PDB file of C-alpha atoms in Angstrom:
ATOM      1  CA  MET A   1      10.684 -25.721 -87.006  1.00  0.00           C
ATOM      2  CA  ASN A   2       7.810 -26.782 -84.784  1.00  0.00           C
ATOM      3  CA  HIS A   3       8.427 -24.805 -81.303  1.00  0.00           C
ATOM      4  CA  GLN A   4       5.560 -26.585 -79.724  1.00  0.00           C
ATOM      5  CA  PRO A   5       5.258 -27.469 -76.818  1.00  0.00           C
ATOM      6  CA  TYR A   6       8.921 -26.175 -76.191  1.00  0.00           C
ATOM      7  CA  GLU A   7       7.833 -22.719 -75.900  1.00  0.00           C
ATOM      8  CA  GLU A   8       4.995 -23.556 -73.467  1.00  0.00           C
ATOM      9  CA  TRP A   9       7.877 -25.369 -71.339  1.00  0.00           C
ATOM     10  CA  LEU A  10       9.953 -22.168 -71.716  1.00  0.00           C
ATOM     11  CA  PHE A  11       7.622 -20.405 -69.240  1.00  0.00           C
ATOM     12  CA  TYR A  12       7.096 -22.966 -66.641  1.00  0.00           C
ATOM     13  CA  ASP A  13       7.956 -21.893 -63.169  1.00  0.00           C
ATOM     14  CA  PRO A  14      10.516 -24.644 -61.555  1.00  0.00           C
ATOM     15  CA  GLY A  15       9.107 -23.357 -58.223  1.00  0.00           C
ATOM     16  CA  ASN A  16       5.872 -24.419 -58.935  1.00  0.00           C
ATOM     17  CA  SER A  17       4.981 -27.851 -58.082  1.00  0.00           C
ATOM     18  CA  LYS A  18       1.710 -27.991 -60.231  1.00  0.00           C
ATOM     19  CA  GLU A  19       4.123 -26.812 -63.315  1.00  0.00           C
ATOM     20  CA  GLN A  20       6.955 -29.487 -63.060  1.00  0.00           C
ATOM     21  CA  LEU A  21       8.721 -30.847 -66.099  1.00  0.00           C
ATOM     22  CA  LEU A  22       9.508 -34.142 -66.347  1.00  0.00           C
ATOM     23  CA  LYS A  23      13.509 -34.995 -66.729  1.00  0.00           C
ATOM     24  CA  GLU A  24      12.881 -36.427 -70.085  1.00  0.00           C
ATOM     25  CA  GLU A  25      10.967 -33.009 -70.752  1.00  0.00           C
ATOM     26  CA  VAL A  26      13.517 -30.953 -69.225  1.00  0.00           C
ATOM     27  CA  VAL A  27      16.234 -32.954 -71.492  1.00  0.00           C
ATOM     28  CA  GLU A  28      14.219 -32.760 -74.487  1.00  0.00           C
ATOM     29  CA  LEU A  29      13.853 -28.878 -74.235  1.00  0.00           C
ATOM     30  CA  GLN A  30      17.664 -28.178 -73.383  1.00  0.00           C
ATOM     31  CA  GLU A  31      18.180 -29.773 -76.797  1.00  0.00           C
ATOM     32  CA  HIS A  32      15.411 -27.681 -78.549  1.00  0.00           C
ATOM     33  CA  ILE A  33      17.109 -24.697 -77.217  1.00  0.00           C
ATOM     34  CA  GLU A  34      20.362 -25.687 -78.152  1.00  0.00           C
ATOM     35  CA  GLY A  35      19.278 -26.336 -81.901  1.00  0.00           C
ATOM     36  CA  CYS A  36      16.703 -23.471 -82.087  1.00  0.00           C
ATOM     37  CA  PRO A  37      17.928 -20.040 -82.161  1.00  0.00           C
ATOM     38  CA  SER A  38      14.173 -18.658 -82.218  1.00  0.00           C
ATOM     39  CA  CYS A  39      13.732 -20.562 -78.637  1.00  0.00           C
ATOM     40  CA  ARG A  40      16.905 -19.332 -77.341  1.00  0.00           C
ATOM     41  CA  SER A  41      16.632 -15.881 -78.219  1.00  0.00           C
ATOM     42  CA  LEU A  42      12.987 -16.282 -76.451  1.00  0.00           C
ATOM     43  CA  ILE A  43      14.614 -17.530 -73.410  1.00  0.00           C
ATOM     44  CA  ARG A  44      17.162 -14.872 -73.322  1.00  0.00           C
ATOM     45  CA  ALA A  45      14.545 -12.268 -73.252  1.00  0.00           C
ATOM     46  CA  TRP A  46      12.396 -13.883 -71.096  1.00  0.00           C
ATOM     47  CA  ASN A  47      15.027 -14.171 -68.515  1.00  0.00           C
ATOM     48  CA  GLU A  48      15.855 -10.305 -69.334  1.00  0.00           C
ATOM     49  CA  VAL A  49      12.300  -9.288 -68.170  1.00  0.00           C
ATOM     50  CA  LYS A  50      12.409 -11.397 -65.190  1.00  0.00           C
ATOM     51  CA  VAL A  51      15.391  -9.721 -63.842  1.00  0.00           C
ATOM     52  CA  GLU A  52      14.194  -6.403 -64.836  1.00  0.00           C
ATOM     53  CA  LEU A  53      10.433  -7.511 -62.765  1.00  0.00           C
ATOM     54  CA  GLU A  54      12.616  -8.683 -59.789  1.00  0.00           C
ATOM     55  CA  LEU A  55      14.576  -5.350 -59.543  1.00  0.00           C
ATOM     56  CA  THR A  56      11.702  -2.668 -60.153  1.00  0.00           C
ATOM     57  CA  PRO A  57      10.258  -1.954 -57.012  1.00  0.00           C
ATOM     58  CA  GLN A  58       6.755  -2.169 -56.111  1.00  0.00           C
ATOM     59  CA  ILE A  59       4.506   1.285 -56.430  1.00  0.00           C
ATOM     60  CA  SER A  60       2.690   1.400 -53.610  1.00  0.00           C
ATOM     61  CA  PRO A  61      -1.045   2.977 -54.235  1.00  0.00           C
ATOM     62  CA  GLU A  62      -1.671   6.243 -53.314  1.00  0.00           C
ATOM     63  CA  LYS A  63      -2.963   7.461 -49.630  1.00  0.00           C
ATOM     64  CA  GLY A  64      -6.750   6.487 -49.680  1.00  0.00           C
ATOM     65  CA  PHE A  65      -6.691   4.474 -52.629  1.00  0.00           C
ATOM     66  CA  THR A  66      -8.153   1.343 -50.733  1.00  0.00           C
ATOM     67  CA  ASP A  67     -10.904   3.761 -49.210  1.00  0.00           C
ATOM     68  CA  ARG A  68     -11.955   5.197 -52.791  1.00  0.00           C
ATOM     69  CA  TRP A  69     -12.065   1.826 -54.228  1.00  0.00           C
ATOM     70  CA  ALA A  70     -14.122   0.809 -51.342  1.00  0.00           C
ATOM     71  CA  LYS A  71     -16.685   3.387 -51.600  1.00  0.00           C
ATOM     72  CA  ARG A  72     -16.732   2.878 -55.180  1.00  0.00           C
ATOM     73  CA  LEU A  73     -17.509  -0.853 -55.084  1.00  0.00           C
ATOM     74  CA  GLU A  74     -19.867  -0.138 -52.590  1.00  0.00           C
ATOM     75  CA  ILE A  75     -21.817   2.530 -54.685  1.00  0.00           C
ATOM     76  CA  ILE A  76     -21.774   0.010 -57.807  1.00  0.00           C
ATOM     77  CA  ASN A  77     -22.925  -2.742 -55.410  1.00  0.00           C
ATOM     78  CA  HIS A  78     -25.676  -0.689 -54.327  1.00  0.00           C
ATOM     79  CA  GLN A  79     -26.716   0.542 -57.985  1.00  0.00           C
ATOM     80  CA  GLU A  80     -26.619  -3.089 -59.141  1.00  0.00           C
ATOM     81  CA  ARG A  81     -29.050  -4.069 -55.880  1.00  0.00           C
ATOM     82  CA  ARG A  82     -31.450  -1.168 -57.417  1.00  0.00           C
ATOM     83  CA  LYS A  83     -31.569  -2.416 -60.692  1.00  0.00           C
ATOM     84  CA  GLN A  84     -32.209  -5.854 -59.720  1.00  0.00           C
ATOM     85  CA  ALA A  85     -34.937  -4.662 -57.087  1.00  0.00           C
ATOM     86  CA  LEU A  86     -36.566  -2.769 -60.140  1.00  0.00           C
ATOM     87  CA  ARG A  87     -35.995  -5.573 -62.356  1.00  0.00           C
ATOM     88  CA  VAL A  88     -38.105  -8.041 -59.874  1.00  0.00           C
ATOM     89  CA  PHE A  89     -40.708  -5.164 -59.276  1.00  0.00           C
ATOM     90  CA  LEU A  90     -41.114  -5.105 -63.001  1.00  0.00           C
ATOM     91  CA  LEU A  91     -41.324  -8.596 -63.412  1.00  0.00           C
ATOM     92  CA  PHE A  92     -43.760  -8.931 -60.553  1.00  0.00           C
ATOM     93  CA  LEU A  93     -45.947  -6.344 -62.233  1.00  0.00           C
ATOM     94  CA  LEU A  94     -45.622  -8.063 -65.657  1.00  0.00           C
ATOM     95  CA  GLY A  95     -46.829 -11.364 -63.989  1.00  0.00           C
ATOM     96  CA  VAL A  96     -49.575  -9.365 -62.305  1.00  0.00           C
ATOM     97  CA  GLY A  97     -50.817  -8.291 -65.704  1.00  0.00           C
ATOM     98  CA  VAL A  98     -50.614 -11.526 -67.524  1.00  0.00           C
ATOM     99  CA  LEU A  99     -52.359 -13.046 -64.371  1.00  0.00           C
ATOM    100  CA  MET A 100     -55.193 -10.600 -64.694  1.00  0.00           C
ATOM    101  CA  GLY A 101     -55.308 -10.733 -68.279  1.00  0.00           C
ATOM    102  CA  MET A 102     -55.866 -14.496 -68.350  1.00  0.00           C
ATOM    103  CA  LEU A 103     -58.430 -14.097 -65.914  1.00  0.00           C
ATOM    104  CA  ILE A 104     -60.363 -11.462 -67.857  1.00  0.00           C
ATOM    105  CA  VAL A 105     -60.001 -13.648 -70.662  1.00  0.00           C
ATOM    106  CA  LEU A 106     -61.349 -16.798 -68.711  1.00  0.00           C
ATOM    107  CA  PHE A 107     -64.123 -15.223 -67.292  1.00  0.00           C
ATOM    108  CA  TRP A 108     -65.379 -12.788 -69.759  1.00  0.00           C
ATOM    109  CA  PRO A 109     -67.968 -15.501 -71.679  1.00  0.00           C
ATOM    110  CA  PHE A 110     -69.856 -15.665 -67.900  1.00  0.00           C
ATOM    111  CA  VAL A 111     -69.734 -11.839 -67.533  1.00  0.00           C
ATOM    112  CA  SER A 112     -73.162 -10.426 -69.919  1.00  0.00           C
ATOM    113  CA  SER A 113     -72.294  -6.710 -69.024  1.00  0.00           C
ATOM    114  CA  PRO A 114     -69.482  -4.953 -67.130  1.00  0.00           C
ATOM    115  CA  ASN A 115     -72.159  -2.652 -65.937  1.00  0.00           C
ATOM    116  CA  ASP A 116     -73.633  -5.562 -63.687  1.00  0.00           C
ATOM    117  CA  VAL A 117     -70.312  -6.720 -62.472  1.00  0.00           C
ATOM    118  CA  PHE A 118     -69.324  -3.388 -61.321  1.00  0.00           C
ATOM    119  CA  TRP A 119     -72.757  -2.907 -59.393  1.00  0.00           C
ATOM    120  CA  SER A 120     -72.535  -6.478 -58.149  1.00  0.00           C
ATOM    121  CA  ALA A 121     -68.857  -5.648 -56.690  1.00  0.00           C
ATOM    122  CA  TYR A 122     -70.507  -2.465 -55.351  1.00  0.00           C
ATOM    123  CA  GLY A 123     -73.399  -4.465 -53.675  1.00  0.00           C
ATOM    124  CA  ARG A 124     -71.017  -6.620 -51.817  1.00  0.00           C
ATOM    125  CA  PHE A 125     -68.781  -4.006 -50.922  1.00  0.00           C
ATOM    126  CA  ILE A 126     -72.106  -1.854 -49.278  1.00  0.00           C
ATOM    127  CA  ASN A 127     -73.179  -5.423 -47.803  1.00  0.00           C
ATOM    128  CA  ILE A 128     -69.619  -6.141 -46.076  1.00  0.00           C
ATOM    129  CA  TYR A 129     -69.578  -2.687 -44.810  1.00  0.00           C
ATOM    130  CA  SER A 130     -73.023  -2.636 -43.288  1.00  0.00           C
ATOM    131  CA  LEU A 131     -72.188  -6.054 -41.362  1.00  0.00           C
ATOM    132  CA  LEU A 132     -69.107  -4.475 -40.159  1.00  0.00           C
ATOM    133  CA  TYR A 133     -70.813  -1.332 -39.026  1.00  0.00           C
ATOM    134  CA  VAL A 134     -73.451  -3.644 -37.219  1.00  0.00           C
ATOM    135  CA  VAL A 135     -70.882  -5.840 -35.541  1.00  0.00           C
ATOM    136  CA  LEU A 136     -69.007  -2.996 -34.270  1.00  0.00           C
ATOM    137  CA  THR A 137     -71.821  -1.126 -33.013  1.00  0.00           C
ATOM    138  CA  SER A 138     -72.964  -4.563 -31.271  1.00  0.00           C
ATOM    139  CA  LEU A 139     -69.532  -4.712 -29.580  1.00  0.00           C
ATOM    140  CA  THR A 140     -69.746  -1.342 -28.532  1.00  0.00           C
ATOM    141  CA  THR A 141     -73.044  -1.588 -26.771  1.00  0.00           C
ATOM    142  CA  MET A 142     -71.750  -5.023 -24.818  1.00  0.00           C
ATOM    143  CA  PHE A 143     -68.751  -3.367 -23.787  1.00  0.00           C
ATOM    144  CA  ASN A 144     -70.639   0.057 -22.869  1.00  0.00           C
ATOM    145  CA  ALA A 145     -72.681  -2.276 -20.392  1.00  0.00           C
ATOM    146  CA  SER A 146     -70.259  -4.775 -19.167  1.00  0.00           C
ATOM    147  CA  ILE A 147     -68.466  -1.609 -17.845  1.00  0.00           C
ATOM    148  CA  ASN A 148     -71.453  -1.025 -15.496  1.00  0.00           C
ATOM    149  CA  LEU A 149     -71.697  -4.853 -14.681  1.00  0.00           C
ATOM    150  CA  VAL A 150     -68.162  -5.535 -13.903  1.00  0.00           C
ATOM    151  CA  PRO A 151     -66.269  -4.278 -10.652  1.00  0.00           C
ATOM    152  CA  VAL A 152     -63.415  -1.525 -11.245  1.00  0.00           C
ATOM    153  CA  SER A 153     -60.937  -4.121  -9.331  1.00  0.00           C
ATOM    154  CA  LEU A 154     -61.770  -6.799 -12.050  1.00  0.00           C
ATOM    155  CA  TRP A 155     -60.859  -4.371 -14.455  1.00  0.00           C
ATOM    156  CA  ILE A 156     -57.745  -3.543 -13.058  1.00  0.00           C
ATOM    157  CA  ILE A 157     -56.771  -7.241 -12.903  1.00  0.00           C
ATOM    158  CA  LEU A 158     -57.751  -7.719 -16.588  1.00  0.00           C
ATOM    159  CA  MET A 159     -55.549  -4.656 -17.469  1.00  0.00           C
ATOM    160  CA  GLY A 160     -52.698  -6.094 -15.672  1.00  0.00           C
ATOM    161  CA  ILE A 161     -53.021  -9.742 -17.014  1.00  0.00           C
ATOM    162  CA  ILE A 162     -53.206  -8.150 -20.436  1.00  0.00           C
ATOM    163  CA  PHE A 163     -50.137  -6.141 -19.815  1.00  0.00           C
ATOM    164  CA  GLU A 164     -47.893  -8.837 -18.828  1.00  0.00           C
ATOM    165  CA  LEU A 165     -49.069 -11.071 -21.679  1.00  0.00           C
ATOM    166  CA  GLY A 166     -47.860  -8.354 -23.825  1.00  0.00           C
ATOM    167  CA  VAL A 167     -44.495  -8.069 -21.947  1.00  0.00           C
ATOM    168  CA  ILE A 168     -44.291 -11.950 -22.097  1.00  0.00           C
ATOM    169  CA  TRP A 169     -44.903 -11.895 -26.070  1.00  0.00           C
ATOM    170  CA  ILE A 170     -42.298  -9.083 -26.443  1.00  0.00           C
ATOM    171  CA  VAL A 171     -39.778 -11.061 -24.593  1.00  0.00           C
ATOM    172  CA  SER A 172     -40.605 -14.156 -26.263  1.00  0.00           C
ATOM    173  CA  TYR A 173     -40.308 -12.362 -29.762  1.00  0.00           C
ATOM    174  CA  ARG A 174     -36.935 -10.743 -28.895  1.00  0.00           C
ATOM    175  CA  ALA A 175     -35.572 -13.995 -27.695  1.00  0.00           C
ATOM    176  CA  LEU A 176     -36.587 -15.914 -30.612  1.00  0.00           C
ATOM    177  CA  THR A 177     -35.518 -13.472 -33.600  1.00  0.00           C
ATOM    178  CA  LEU A 178     -32.163 -12.397 -32.211  1.00  0.00           C
ATOM    179  CA  PRO A 179     -29.242 -13.640 -33.585  1.00  0.00           C
ATOM    180  CA  ARG A 180     -27.602 -16.595 -31.477  1.00  0.00           C
ATOM    181  CA  ARG A 181     -23.816 -15.794 -30.521  1.00  0.00           C
ATOM    182  CA  ILE A 182     -21.866 -19.095 -30.307  1.00  0.00           C
ATOM    183  CA  THR A 183     -18.774 -19.244 -28.114  1.00  0.00           C
ATOM    184  CA  GLN A 184     -16.222 -21.451 -28.147  1.00  0.00           C
TER     185      GLN A 184
END
């Protein structure tokens, strides 16, 4: 005998509005239960289980269970975040490596000798360093010369203005970065 959909209908919860059976389905189910010993025993067993579940008291968790569970969940989440950060970092390194490899393959025909490339880069570094040194010494010389040309009172006013601008910058930065509280 075919027991579908009757076996499914046996377990519908009459208190749940989503699982309501139509009147025709309820009549059809009752007729099937009267004629089917298998479904009759199934409904009897299910009713016994429901009674046992209702009579059995709920066991409360041990003291500190939720705290231990929350700590364990926090540790697991922390480990997952670390794993994810490591994966992202390794993916980044892989991307950089692939990009560098592609650049080497792309520019290799233009390089006659790696030795020439190294010395060329070294020469550029020395040129930039020399330029920065000249600019720094020039600025230092001009600053030392201007100390004697500008009176002390003007230096005090300039330092006050710089200090005030710094305070204004800090206050505006703090005002812009703090989260806004919405009150109702």
